[in-house]
Amino acid sequence: ISKKCYERLADEFRYVKAQAVEPLSTFMDFIAREKMVDNVCMIIQGVLNNKAPLEMQDKLHPLGEFEGMKVIMSETFDVQGGFDDVYRIFLVDTPIGPYFEEYLKDVDREKDEMVRAGVETSQVGGILTKQDLEIMKATLKKAWLEDFNDFVQGLGGTTAEVMGHMLKMEADFRVLLVTMNALNTNLSTEAKLQDRNSLYPSFGYLYPEGTKELRKVWNDTTVRAALEPYGKYLSLFDQVKQFYEAETGIADGGKSVSGFQSIEDLIYAENVHMYEMGFEQQYHFGVFYAWVKLREQEIRNIRWIASMVVLGTKEHIDDTIVPIFQPRL
């Protein structure tokens, strides 16, 4: 069901984009780039596991399709050929090529200082290990977010105001997401703090003071102290604290996390309200971004409802979905 819904969204998105002129068409390209990052990471994961990209077609987001995907998805594409073709397609044929290349250079710089001549194709297989995948995805998303913000600020006017606010909130949520999910993992150890901190976007309402404090945190107490000046984010942290405490308890043989909400659940709800507010102002491009994001939440709601029905737990539907455009009394 969700696959068909995403295909419908992609069709409508392309229809709107076909009617657009600059700078709106570039703005919509930026929206699609986020999904391209997801698709690229999915394909790389498949290649690392020696799976043909064609087998992963159902998992790819239709909004993130790009020209080179036709080559990768063909039955004649040889996954055993290594990263040569994949590397060339990602760097040459996709708009996210600059993000991808910068990531490879950064990682390679840490492993080998001899990068003055650039990253060679033969090195890519060694750089893209399974351990790097999640960090790579987060790094590419961070680069996309910063690039998108620069473009939006360059547009100025109401678009910079409304869309700038949305992107700043997204940057802050990404900082919170990375910080919370890194707790109780090796990314919160002193040796790995730099890897975690490199995933923080360099803009947002938390930037630079809040981000500076969060760079030093390693447990619940230090996170709470860093968020103390930011009432809204502190409230979010307090709401999800039980979830992460229960999750740690499970690893130690404790109780289940059911009944508690993760940071992702609360961010979905906060984002929906923020995107709804994007329609309150006129003459700006933010409505296109808000429209896509609300449609994605609508699809998540449909998927969650379907899952509850299949599991025979219809009474939990209201606990899992995020209502969109609720009546405001």
Short mmCIF file of C-alpha atoms in Angstrom, two decimals:
data_model
loop_
_atom_site.label_atom_id
_atom_site.label_comp_id
_atom_site.label_asym_id
_atom_site.label_seq_id
_atom_site.Cartn_x
_atom_site.Cartn_y
_atom_site.Cartn_z
CA ILE A 1 0.00 0.00 0.00
CA SER A 2 2.71 2.48 1.01
CA LYS A 3 4.67 1.76 -2.20
CA LYS A 4 1.65 2.71 -4.34
CA CYS A 5 1.05 5.79 -2.19
CA TYR A 6 4.65 6.93 -2.66
CA GLU A 7 4.37 6.36 -6.42
CA ARG A 8 1.24 8.51 -6.47
CA LEU A 9 3.04 11.23 -4.51
CA ALA A 10 6.01 11.06 -6.91
CA ASP A 11 3.69 11.39 -9.93
CA GLU A 12 1.97 14.44 -8.43
CA PHE A 13 5.32 15.95 -7.43
CA ARG A 14 6.68 15.57 -10.98
CA TYR A 15 3.47 17.06 -12.41
CA VAL A 16 3.82 20.16 -10.23
CA LYS A 17 7.54 20.41 -11.02
CA ALA A 18 6.81 20.24 -14.74
CA GLN A 19 4.73 23.43 -14.40
CA ALA A 20 7.42 25.20 -12.34
CA VAL A 21 10.03 27.71 -13.49
CA GLU A 22 13.23 28.86 -11.77
CA PRO A 23 13.90 29.21 -8.89
CA LEU A 24 10.99 26.93 -7.88
CA SER A 25 12.20 24.04 -10.05
CA THR A 26 15.60 24.07 -8.29
CA PHE A 27 13.79 24.32 -4.94
CA MET A 28 11.83 21.16 -5.82
CA ASP A 29 15.06 19.47 -6.93
CA PHE A 30 16.36 20.03 -3.40
CA ILE A 31 13.26 18.32 -1.98
CA ALA A 32 13.91 15.27 -4.17
CA ARG A 33 17.61 15.14 -3.22
CA GLU A 34 16.78 13.98 0.30
CA LYS A 35 15.16 10.86 -1.16
CA MET A 36 18.10 10.38 -3.54
CA VAL A 37 20.36 10.12 -0.48
CA ASP A 38 18.09 7.38 0.91
CA ASN A 39 18.15 5.51 -2.41
CA VAL A 40 21.92 5.80 -2.84
CA CYS A 41 22.51 4.42 0.67
CA MET A 42 20.05 1.58 0.04
CA ILE A 43 21.80 0.63 -3.22
CA ILE A 44 25.25 0.75 -1.59
CA GLN A 45 24.02 -1.47 1.24
CA GLY A 46 22.78 -3.96 -1.34
CA VAL A 47 26.08 -3.90 -3.26
CA LEU A 48 28.01 -4.48 -0.02
CA ASN A 49 25.78 -7.53 0.63
CA ASN A 50 26.25 -8.73 -2.97
CA LYS A 51 22.59 -8.16 -3.78
CA ALA A 52 21.61 -7.05 -7.24
CA PRO A 53 20.16 -3.50 -7.13
CA LEU A 54 17.15 -4.80 -9.08
CA GLU A 55 16.21 -6.90 -6.03
CA MET A 56 15.97 -3.74 -3.93
CA GLN A 57 13.76 -1.80 -6.34
CA ASP A 58 10.67 -2.15 -4.15
CA LYS A 59 12.49 -0.51 -1.22
CA LEU A 60 13.60 2.57 -3.16
CA HIS A 61 11.70 5.86 -2.85
CA PRO A 62 10.09 6.85 -6.20
CA LEU A 63 10.73 10.53 -5.43
CA GLY A 64 14.48 9.88 -5.28
CA GLU A 65 14.87 8.31 -8.71
CA PHE A 66 17.61 9.71 -10.96
CA GLU A 67 18.83 9.10 -14.50
CA GLY A 68 21.65 6.71 -13.56
CA MET A 69 19.24 4.41 -11.71
CA LYS A 70 18.07 2.99 -15.04
CA VAL A 71 21.58 1.61 -15.59
CA ILE A 72 21.92 0.28 -12.04
CA MET A 73 18.45 -1.30 -12.11
CA SER A 74 19.01 -3.10 -15.41
CA GLU A 75 19.28 -6.89 -15.27
CA THR A 76 22.66 -6.74 -17.02
CA PHE A 77 24.26 -4.64 -14.25
CA ASP A 78 27.09 -6.66 -12.69
CA VAL A 79 27.11 -6.22 -8.92
CA GLN A 80 30.31 -8.29 -8.73
CA GLY A 81 32.14 -5.64 -10.73
CA GLY A 82 32.77 -3.70 -7.56
CA PHE A 83 32.09 -0.02 -6.98
CA ASP A 84 33.50 1.32 -10.26
CA ASP A 85 30.18 1.78 -12.08
CA VAL A 86 28.22 2.62 -8.93
CA TYR A 87 30.79 5.24 -7.94
CA ARG A 88 30.80 6.83 -11.41
CA ILE A 89 26.99 6.97 -11.59
CA PHE A 90 26.57 8.46 -8.11
CA LEU A 91 29.23 11.12 -8.60
CA VAL A 92 28.52 12.03 -12.22
CA ASP A 93 24.81 11.38 -12.74
CA THR A 94 23.23 12.56 -9.49
CA PRO A 95 22.76 16.04 -7.98
CA ILE A 96 24.01 14.63 -4.65
CA GLY A 97 27.37 13.77 -6.22
CA PRO A 98 29.17 16.71 -4.51
CA TYR A 99 27.89 15.58 -1.07
CA PHE A 100 28.94 12.01 -1.78
CA GLU A 101 32.40 12.99 -3.03
CA GLU A 102 33.02 15.28 -0.04
CA TYR A 103 32.06 12.49 2.34
CA LEU A 104 34.44 10.04 0.67
CA LYS A 105 37.27 12.56 0.81
CA ASP A 106 36.64 13.31 4.49
CA VAL A 107 36.60 9.62 5.41
CA ASP A 108 39.62 8.87 3.26
CA ARG A 109 41.48 11.82 4.81
CA GLU A 110 41.10 10.19 8.20
CA LYS A 111 42.39 6.86 6.92
CA ASP A 112 45.06 8.16 4.59
CA GLU A 113 46.49 11.67 4.30
CA MET A 114 47.40 11.10 0.64
CA VAL A 115 44.24 12.59 -0.88
CA ARG A 116 45.71 15.54 -2.72
CA ALA A 117 45.01 13.80 -6.00
CA GLY A 118 41.42 13.07 -4.97
CA VAL A 119 39.66 9.80 -4.21
CA GLU A 120 40.41 7.01 -6.66
CA THR A 121 37.67 4.64 -7.75
CA SER A 122 39.67 1.66 -6.48
CA GLN A 123 39.64 3.14 -2.97
CA VAL A 124 35.88 3.43 -2.69
CA GLY A 125 35.25 -0.22 -1.82
CA GLY A 126 37.64 0.08 1.10
CA ILE A 127 36.05 3.30 2.33
CA LEU A 128 32.42 2.17 2.15
CA THR A 129 32.37 -0.52 4.81
CA LYS A 130 29.19 -1.74 6.48
CA GLN A 131 30.13 0.09 9.66
CA ASP A 132 30.19 3.40 7.78
CA LEU A 133 26.73 3.16 6.22
CA GLU A 134 24.55 4.82 8.89
CA ILE A 135 27.13 7.54 9.51
CA MET A 136 27.45 8.05 5.76
CA LYS A 137 23.70 8.48 5.39
CA ALA A 138 23.56 10.98 8.27
CA THR A 139 26.54 12.89 6.83
CA LEU A 140 24.97 13.12 3.37
CA LYS A 141 21.67 14.30 4.90
CA LYS A 142 23.56 16.95 6.88
CA ALA A 143 25.33 18.19 3.69
CA TRP A 144 21.97 18.29 1.87
CA LEU A 145 20.32 20.22 4.72
CA GLU A 146 23.10 22.83 4.83
CA ASP A 147 23.10 23.21 1.04
CA PHE A 148 19.29 23.56 0.99
CA ASN A 149 19.44 26.19 3.75
CA ASP A 150 22.06 28.21 1.83
CA PHE A 151 19.86 28.13 -1.28
CA VAL A 152 16.74 29.18 0.66
CA GLN A 153 18.53 32.06 2.40
CA GLY A 154 19.74 33.20 -1.01
CA LEU A 155 16.13 33.44 -2.23
CA GLY A 156 15.26 35.87 0.58
CA GLY A 157 11.77 37.22 1.30
CA THR A 158 8.98 35.17 2.86
CA THR A 159 10.50 31.93 1.53
CA ALA A 160 13.69 32.55 3.53
CA GLU A 161 11.58 33.35 6.61
CA VAL A 162 9.13 30.43 6.50
CA MET A 163 11.32 27.78 4.88
CA GLY A 164 14.33 28.96 6.88
CA HIS A 165 12.36 28.31 10.07
CA MET A 166 11.41 24.80 8.90
CA LEU A 167 15.00 23.92 8.01
CA LYS A 168 16.35 25.33 11.29
CA MET A 169 13.86 23.19 13.20
CA GLU A 170 14.82 20.15 11.09
CA ALA A 171 18.50 20.84 11.82
CA ASP A 172 17.78 21.03 15.56
CA PHE A 173 15.70 17.84 15.45
CA ARG A 174 18.56 16.12 13.62
CA VAL A 175 20.96 17.19 16.39
CA LEU A 176 18.55 15.81 19.03
CA LEU A 177 18.00 12.62 17.05
CA VAL A 178 21.72 11.93 16.64
CA THR A 179 22.42 12.76 20.29
CA MET A 180 19.61 10.60 21.70
CA ASN A 181 20.26 7.63 19.43
CA ALA A 182 23.98 7.78 20.22
CA LEU A 183 23.35 7.44 23.96
CA ASN A 184 24.24 4.00 25.31
CA THR A 185 26.26 3.27 22.13
CA ASN A 186 29.96 3.53 21.36
CA LEU A 187 29.27 6.89 19.65
CA SER A 188 28.92 8.38 23.14
CA THR A 189 32.34 7.19 24.22
CA GLU A 190 35.16 9.72 24.29
CA ALA A 191 36.96 8.06 21.40
CA LYS A 192 33.89 8.30 19.13
CA LEU A 193 32.49 11.70 20.16
CA GLN A 194 34.11 13.37 17.15
CA ASP A 195 32.29 10.99 14.77
CA ARG A 196 28.96 11.83 16.42
CA ASN A 197 29.65 15.57 16.53
CA SER A 198 30.52 15.67 12.83
CA LEU A 199 26.87 14.80 12.12
CA TYR A 200 25.55 18.04 13.69
CA PRO A 201 24.40 20.63 11.08
CA SER A 202 26.13 24.01 11.26
CA PHE A 203 22.92 26.06 11.54
CA GLY A 204 19.64 26.04 13.45
CA TYR A 205 18.25 27.52 16.65
CA LEU A 206 20.59 25.37 18.73
CA TYR A 207 23.60 26.55 16.72
CA PRO A 208 26.17 27.57 17.87
CA GLU A 209 25.76 27.75 21.68
CA GLY A 210 23.47 24.74 22.16
CA THR A 211 25.37 22.59 19.68
CA LYS A 212 28.64 23.50 21.41
CA GLU A 213 27.29 22.20 24.73
CA LEU A 214 25.77 19.07 23.15
CA ARG A 215 29.14 18.20 21.62
CA LYS A 216 30.39 17.47 25.15
CA VAL A 217 27.48 15.26 26.36
CA TRP A 218 27.77 11.51 26.95
CA ASN A 219 24.76 10.59 29.15
CA ASP A 220 21.21 11.63 30.14
CA THR A 221 22.35 14.06 32.82
CA THR A 222 24.72 15.98 30.55
CA VAL A 223 22.13 16.09 27.72
CA ARG A 224 19.55 17.57 30.09
CA ALA A 225 22.01 20.18 31.35
CA ALA A 226 22.91 21.19 27.76
CA LEU A 227 19.20 21.57 26.82
CA GLU A 228 18.32 23.56 29.97
CA PRO A 229 18.19 26.97 28.16
CA TYR A 230 15.91 25.53 25.44
CA GLY A 231 12.52 24.89 27.07
CA LYS A 232 10.85 23.25 24.06
CA TYR A 233 13.68 20.80 23.44
CA LEU A 234 14.09 20.10 27.14
CA SER A 235 10.39 19.18 27.28
CA LEU A 236 10.87 16.80 24.32
CA PHE A 237 13.85 15.19 26.06
CA ASP A 238 11.93 14.70 29.31
CA GLN A 239 9.07 13.04 27.39
CA VAL A 240 11.33 10.51 25.66
CA LYS A 241 13.68 9.86 28.57
CA GLN A 242 11.54 6.95 29.81
CA PHE A 243 11.68 5.31 26.38
CA TYR A 244 15.48 5.25 26.32
CA GLU A 245 15.72 4.22 29.97
CA ALA A 246 13.32 1.31 29.28
CA GLU A 247 15.30 0.42 26.13
CA THR A 248 18.46 0.18 28.23
CA GLY A 249 16.53 -1.92 30.73
CA ILE A 250 15.55 -4.42 28.02
CA ALA A 251 19.20 -5.00 27.23
CA ASP A 252 19.66 -5.75 30.92
CA GLY A 253 16.57 -7.98 31.07
CA GLY A 254 14.18 -5.19 32.09
CA LYS A 255 10.67 -4.17 31.04
CA SER A 256 9.32 -3.48 27.55
CA VAL A 257 9.40 -0.04 25.87
CA SER A 258 5.73 -0.27 24.83
CA GLY A 259 3.74 2.70 26.03
CA PHE A 260 6.68 5.09 25.77
CA GLN A 261 7.40 7.32 22.77
CA SER A 262 10.77 7.59 21.05
CA ILE A 263 12.28 10.89 19.92
CA GLU A 264 11.25 10.01 16.33
CA ASP A 265 7.57 9.73 17.32
CA LEU A 266 7.56 13.14 18.99
CA ILE A 267 9.48 14.76 16.12
CA TYR A 268 6.87 13.47 13.64
CA ALA A 269 4.13 15.16 15.70
CA GLU A 270 6.10 18.42 16.07
CA ASN A 271 6.90 18.48 12.36
CA VAL A 272 3.26 18.04 11.35
CA HIS A 273 2.28 21.12 13.34
CA MET A 274 5.20 23.08 11.85
CA TYR A 275 4.29 22.09 8.27
CA GLU A 276 0.64 23.02 8.87
CA MET A 277 1.79 26.48 9.95
CA GLY A 278 3.67 26.77 6.65
CA PHE A 279 0.30 27.26 4.91
CA GLU A 280 -0.57 30.27 7.08
CA GLN A 281 1.61 32.67 5.04
CA GLN A 282 1.35 33.54 1.36
CA TYR A 283 3.70 33.87 -1.61
CA HIS A 284 6.51 31.54 -0.58
CA PHE A 285 7.92 28.17 -1.68
CA GLY A 286 7.69 26.59 1.77
CA VAL A 287 4.18 25.29 0.98
CA PHE A 288 5.63 22.85 -1.57
CA TYR A 289 8.01 21.40 1.01
CA ALA A 290 5.25 21.29 3.64
CA TRP A 291 2.88 19.61 1.16
CA VAL A 292 5.40 16.82 0.39
CA LYS A 293 6.21 16.27 4.07
CA LEU A 294 2.55 16.15 5.12
CA ARG A 295 1.79 13.69 2.33
CA GLU A 296 4.64 11.50 3.59
CA GLN A 297 3.18 11.60 7.09
CA GLU A 298 -0.21 10.70 5.62
CA ILE A 299 1.39 7.63 4.01
CA ARG A 300 3.05 6.67 7.31
CA ASN A 301 -0.37 6.95 8.98
CA ILE A 302 -1.91 4.65 6.36
CA ARG A 303 0.90 2.13 6.85
CA TRP A 304 0.56 2.22 10.63
CA ILE A 305 -3.24 1.84 10.44
CA ALA A 306 -2.83 -1.15 8.10
CA SER A 307 -0.30 -2.71 10.49
CA MET A 308 -2.64 -2.26 13.47
CA VAL A 309 -5.50 -3.89 11.51
CA VAL A 310 -3.30 -6.85 10.49
CA LEU A 311 -2.11 -7.29 14.09
CA GLY A 312 -5.70 -7.08 15.36
CA THR A 313 -4.94 -4.09 17.60
CA LYS A 314 -7.27 -1.46 16.18
CA GLU A 315 -7.63 0.13 19.62
CA HIS A 316 -4.02 1.35 19.34
CA ILE A 317 -4.53 3.17 16.02
CA ASP A 318 -5.04 6.57 17.67
CA ASP A 319 -1.83 6.06 19.67
CA THR A 320 0.32 5.48 16.58
CA ILE A 321 -0.92 7.90 13.91
CA VAL A 322 -0.20 11.63 13.79
CA PRO A 323 -3.41 13.56 12.90
CA ILE A 324 -3.00 16.13 10.11
CA PHE A 325 -4.90 19.44 10.08
CA GLN A 326 -6.85 18.64 13.21
CA PRO A 327 -9.78 20.98 13.96
CA ARG A 328 -8.50 23.82 16.14
CA LEU A 329 -11.03 24.96 18.70
#
